Amino acid sequence: EQFRILFLDKKNGLIADEVQQTGTVDHTPVYPREVVKRALELSASAVILVHNHPSGDPTPSRADIEMTKQIIDTAKPLGIAVHDHIIIGRKGNASMKGLLLI
């Protein structure tokens, strides 16, 4: 798996597209504090989280949902919005916002 973050400015313009972590076939460790720290360093107002599921199934796992909620809870008090978390697989993609998970 690979976990990327799109860092956005106040007008949702792209500041940076960075790989946060690269993990194993079924797990990538992501630390909410590191995501938010990098957003602050870049003066980002919002982020879009993106990662892939090598299995091909883009359905968000329980761990994906929990981690996303932790990032939201860490970022929100600092004025950083999480617009979406998109999971990409061979069978398509899934938007946590579109699925009403966040």
PDB file of C-alpha atoms in Angstrom:
ATOM      1  CA  GLU A   1       0.000   0.000   0.000  1.00  0.00           C
ATOM      2  CA  GLN A   2       1.013   3.598  -0.560  1.00  0.00           C
ATOM      3  CA  PHE A   3      -0.514   6.535   1.324  1.00  0.00           C
ATOM      4  CA  ARG A   4      -0.450   9.955  -0.370  1.00  0.00           C
ATOM      5  CA  ILE A   5      -1.655  13.337   0.777  1.00  0.00           C
ATOM      6  CA  LEU A   6      -2.764  16.241  -1.389  1.00  0.00           C
ATOM      7  CA  PHE A   7      -2.159  19.474   0.528  1.00  0.00           C
ATOM      8  CA  LEU A   8      -4.474  22.332  -0.463  1.00  0.00           C
ATOM      9  CA  ASP A   9      -4.525  26.085   0.104  1.00  0.00           C
ATOM     10  CA  LYS A  10      -7.543  28.186   1.113  1.00  0.00           C
ATOM     11  CA  LYS A  11      -8.852  28.175  -2.469  1.00  0.00           C
ATOM     12  CA  ASN A  12      -8.313  24.399  -2.760  1.00  0.00           C
ATOM     13  CA  GLY A  13      -5.295  24.935  -4.989  1.00  0.00           C
ATOM     14  CA  LEU A  14      -2.715  22.158  -4.834  1.00  0.00           C
ATOM     15  CA  ILE A  15       0.302  23.037  -2.695  1.00  0.00           C
ATOM     16  CA  ALA A  16       1.891  19.583  -2.730  1.00  0.00           C
ATOM     17  CA  ASP A  17       1.234  15.919  -3.504  1.00  0.00           C
ATOM     18  CA  GLU A  18       3.385  13.807  -1.213  1.00  0.00           C
ATOM     19  CA  VAL A  19       3.838  10.148  -0.352  1.00  0.00           C
ATOM     20  CA  GLN A  20       3.375   9.957   3.406  1.00  0.00           C
ATOM     21  CA  GLN A  21       4.033   6.244   3.848  1.00  0.00           C
ATOM     22  CA  THR A  22       4.667   3.105   1.847  1.00  0.00           C
ATOM     23  CA  GLY A  23       3.795  -0.126   3.579  1.00  0.00           C
ATOM     24  CA  THR A  24       3.245  -3.815   3.012  1.00  0.00           C
ATOM     25  CA  VAL A  25       0.717  -5.531   0.779  1.00  0.00           C
ATOM     26  CA  ASP A  26      -2.090  -5.030   3.296  1.00  0.00           C
ATOM     27  CA  HIS A  27      -0.998  -2.318   5.738  1.00  0.00           C
ATOM     28  CA  THR A  28       0.539   1.141   5.774  1.00  0.00           C
ATOM     29  CA  PRO A  29       1.201   2.843   9.116  1.00  0.00           C
ATOM     30  CA  VAL A  30      -0.096   6.420   9.130  1.00  0.00           C
ATOM     31  CA  TYR A  31       0.318   8.762  12.089  1.00  0.00           C
ATOM     32  CA  PRO A  32      -2.265  11.564  12.359  1.00  0.00           C
ATOM     33  CA  ARG A  33       0.197  13.864  14.124  1.00  0.00           C
ATOM     34  CA  GLU A  34       2.663  13.564  11.211  1.00  0.00           C
ATOM     35  CA  VAL A  35      -0.060  14.301   8.643  1.00  0.00           C
ATOM     36  CA  VAL A  36      -1.137  17.427  10.531  1.00  0.00           C
ATOM     37  CA  LYS A  37       2.453  18.495  11.226  1.00  0.00           C
ATOM     38  CA  ARG A  38       3.229  18.425   7.497  1.00  0.00           C
ATOM     39  CA  ALA A  39       0.024  20.333   6.681  1.00  0.00           C
ATOM     40  CA  LEU A  40       1.063  23.042   9.144  1.00  0.00           C
ATOM     41  CA  GLU A  41       4.587  23.184   7.667  1.00  0.00           C
ATOM     42  CA  LEU A  42       3.063  23.775   4.217  1.00  0.00           C
ATOM     43  CA  SER A  43       0.420  26.215   5.530  1.00  0.00           C
ATOM     44  CA  ALA A  44      -2.257  23.953   4.068  1.00  0.00           C
ATOM     45  CA  SER A  45      -5.914  24.669   4.858  1.00  0.00           C
ATOM     46  CA  ALA A  46      -7.133  21.263   3.746  1.00  0.00           C
ATOM     47  CA  VAL A  47      -5.984  17.816   2.702  1.00  0.00           C
ATOM     48  CA  ILE A  48      -7.243  14.972   0.573  1.00  0.00           C
ATOM     49  CA  LEU A  49      -6.012  11.552   1.644  1.00  0.00           C
ATOM     50  CA  VAL A  50      -5.405   8.891  -1.011  1.00  0.00           C
ATOM     51  CA  HIS A  51      -4.201   5.328  -0.718  1.00  0.00           C
ATOM     52  CA  ASN A  52      -4.387   2.132  -2.698  1.00  0.00           C
ATOM     53  CA  HIS A  53      -5.532  -1.373  -1.866  1.00  0.00           C
ATOM     54  CA  PRO A  54      -3.258  -3.814  -3.732  1.00  0.00           C
ATOM     55  CA  SER A  55      -5.970  -6.473  -3.277  1.00  0.00           C
ATOM     56  CA  GLY A  56      -7.938  -4.551  -5.902  1.00  0.00           C
ATOM     57  CA  ASP A  57     -11.016  -4.007  -3.707  1.00  0.00           C
ATOM     58  CA  PRO A  58     -11.348  -0.300  -2.857  1.00  0.00           C
ATOM     59  CA  THR A  59     -13.838  -0.870  -0.014  1.00  0.00           C
ATOM     60  CA  PRO A  60     -12.622   1.041   3.085  1.00  0.00           C
ATOM     61  CA  SER A  61     -11.566  -1.225   5.934  1.00  0.00           C
ATOM     62  CA  ARG A  62     -12.499  -0.570   9.550  1.00  0.00           C
ATOM     63  CA  ALA A  63      -8.868   0.491  10.113  1.00  0.00           C
ATOM     64  CA  ASP A  64      -9.068   2.926   7.154  1.00  0.00           C
ATOM     65  CA  ILE A  65     -12.186   4.551   8.604  1.00  0.00           C
ATOM     66  CA  GLU A  66     -10.756   4.774  12.137  1.00  0.00           C
ATOM     67  CA  MET A  67      -7.463   6.260  10.939  1.00  0.00           C
ATOM     68  CA  THR A  68      -9.311   8.832   8.824  1.00  0.00           C
ATOM     69  CA  LYS A  69     -11.450   9.875  11.782  1.00  0.00           C
ATOM     70  CA  GLN A  70      -8.308  10.232  13.926  1.00  0.00           C
ATOM     71  CA  ILE A  71      -6.738  12.505  11.312  1.00  0.00           C
ATOM     72  CA  ILE A  72      -9.942  14.582  11.139  1.00  0.00           C
ATOM     73  CA  ASP A  73     -10.057  14.868  14.947  1.00  0.00           C
ATOM     74  CA  THR A  74      -6.399  15.963  15.042  1.00  0.00           C
ATOM     75  CA  ALA A  75      -6.640  18.423  12.126  1.00  0.00           C
ATOM     76  CA  LYS A  76      -9.977  20.112  12.794  1.00  0.00           C
ATOM     77  CA  PRO A  77      -8.989  22.062  15.961  1.00  0.00           C
ATOM     78  CA  LEU A  78      -6.054  23.520  13.997  1.00  0.00           C
ATOM     79  CA  GLY A  79      -8.257  24.732  11.144  1.00  0.00           C
ATOM     80  CA  ILE A  80      -7.261  22.013   8.679  1.00  0.00           C
ATOM     81  CA  ALA A  81     -10.109  20.289   6.837  1.00  0.00           C
ATOM     82  CA  VAL A  82     -10.037  16.741   5.510  1.00  0.00           C
ATOM     83  CA  HIS A  83     -12.044  16.987   2.282  1.00  0.00           C
ATOM     84  CA  ASP A  84     -12.004  13.278   1.470  1.00  0.00           C
ATOM     85  CA  HIS A  85     -10.159   9.987   1.719  1.00  0.00           C
ATOM     86  CA  ILE A  86     -10.067   8.152  -1.592  1.00  0.00           C
ATOM     87  CA  ILE A  87      -9.101   4.497  -1.853  1.00  0.00           C
ATOM     88  CA  ILE A  88      -7.972   3.174  -5.211  1.00  0.00           C
ATOM     89  CA  GLY A  89      -8.139  -0.451  -6.300  1.00  0.00           C
ATOM     90  CA  ARG A  90      -8.128  -2.406  -9.542  1.00  0.00           C
ATOM     91  CA  LYS A  91     -11.928  -2.622  -9.301  1.00  0.00           C
ATOM     92  CA  GLY A  92     -12.365   1.158  -9.143  1.00  0.00           C
ATOM     93  CA  ASN A  93     -12.176   3.653  -6.303  1.00  0.00           C
ATOM     94  CA  ALA A  94     -14.094   4.590  -3.178  1.00  0.00           C
ATOM     95  CA  SER A  95     -14.629   8.022  -1.669  1.00  0.00           C
ATOM     96  CA  MET A  96     -15.206   7.978   2.080  1.00  0.00           C
ATOM     97  CA  LYS A  97     -17.067  11.269   1.744  1.00  0.00           C
ATOM     98  CA  GLY A  98     -19.176   9.860  -1.081  1.00  0.00           C
ATOM     99  CA  LEU A  99     -19.950   6.795   1.040  1.00  0.00           C
ATOM    100  CA  LEU A 100     -20.914   9.127   3.936  1.00  0.00           C
ATOM    101  CA  LEU A 101     -18.224   7.595   6.163  1.00  0.00           C
ATOM    102  CA  ILE A 102     -16.758  11.014   6.983  1.00  0.00           C
TER     103      ILE A 102
END
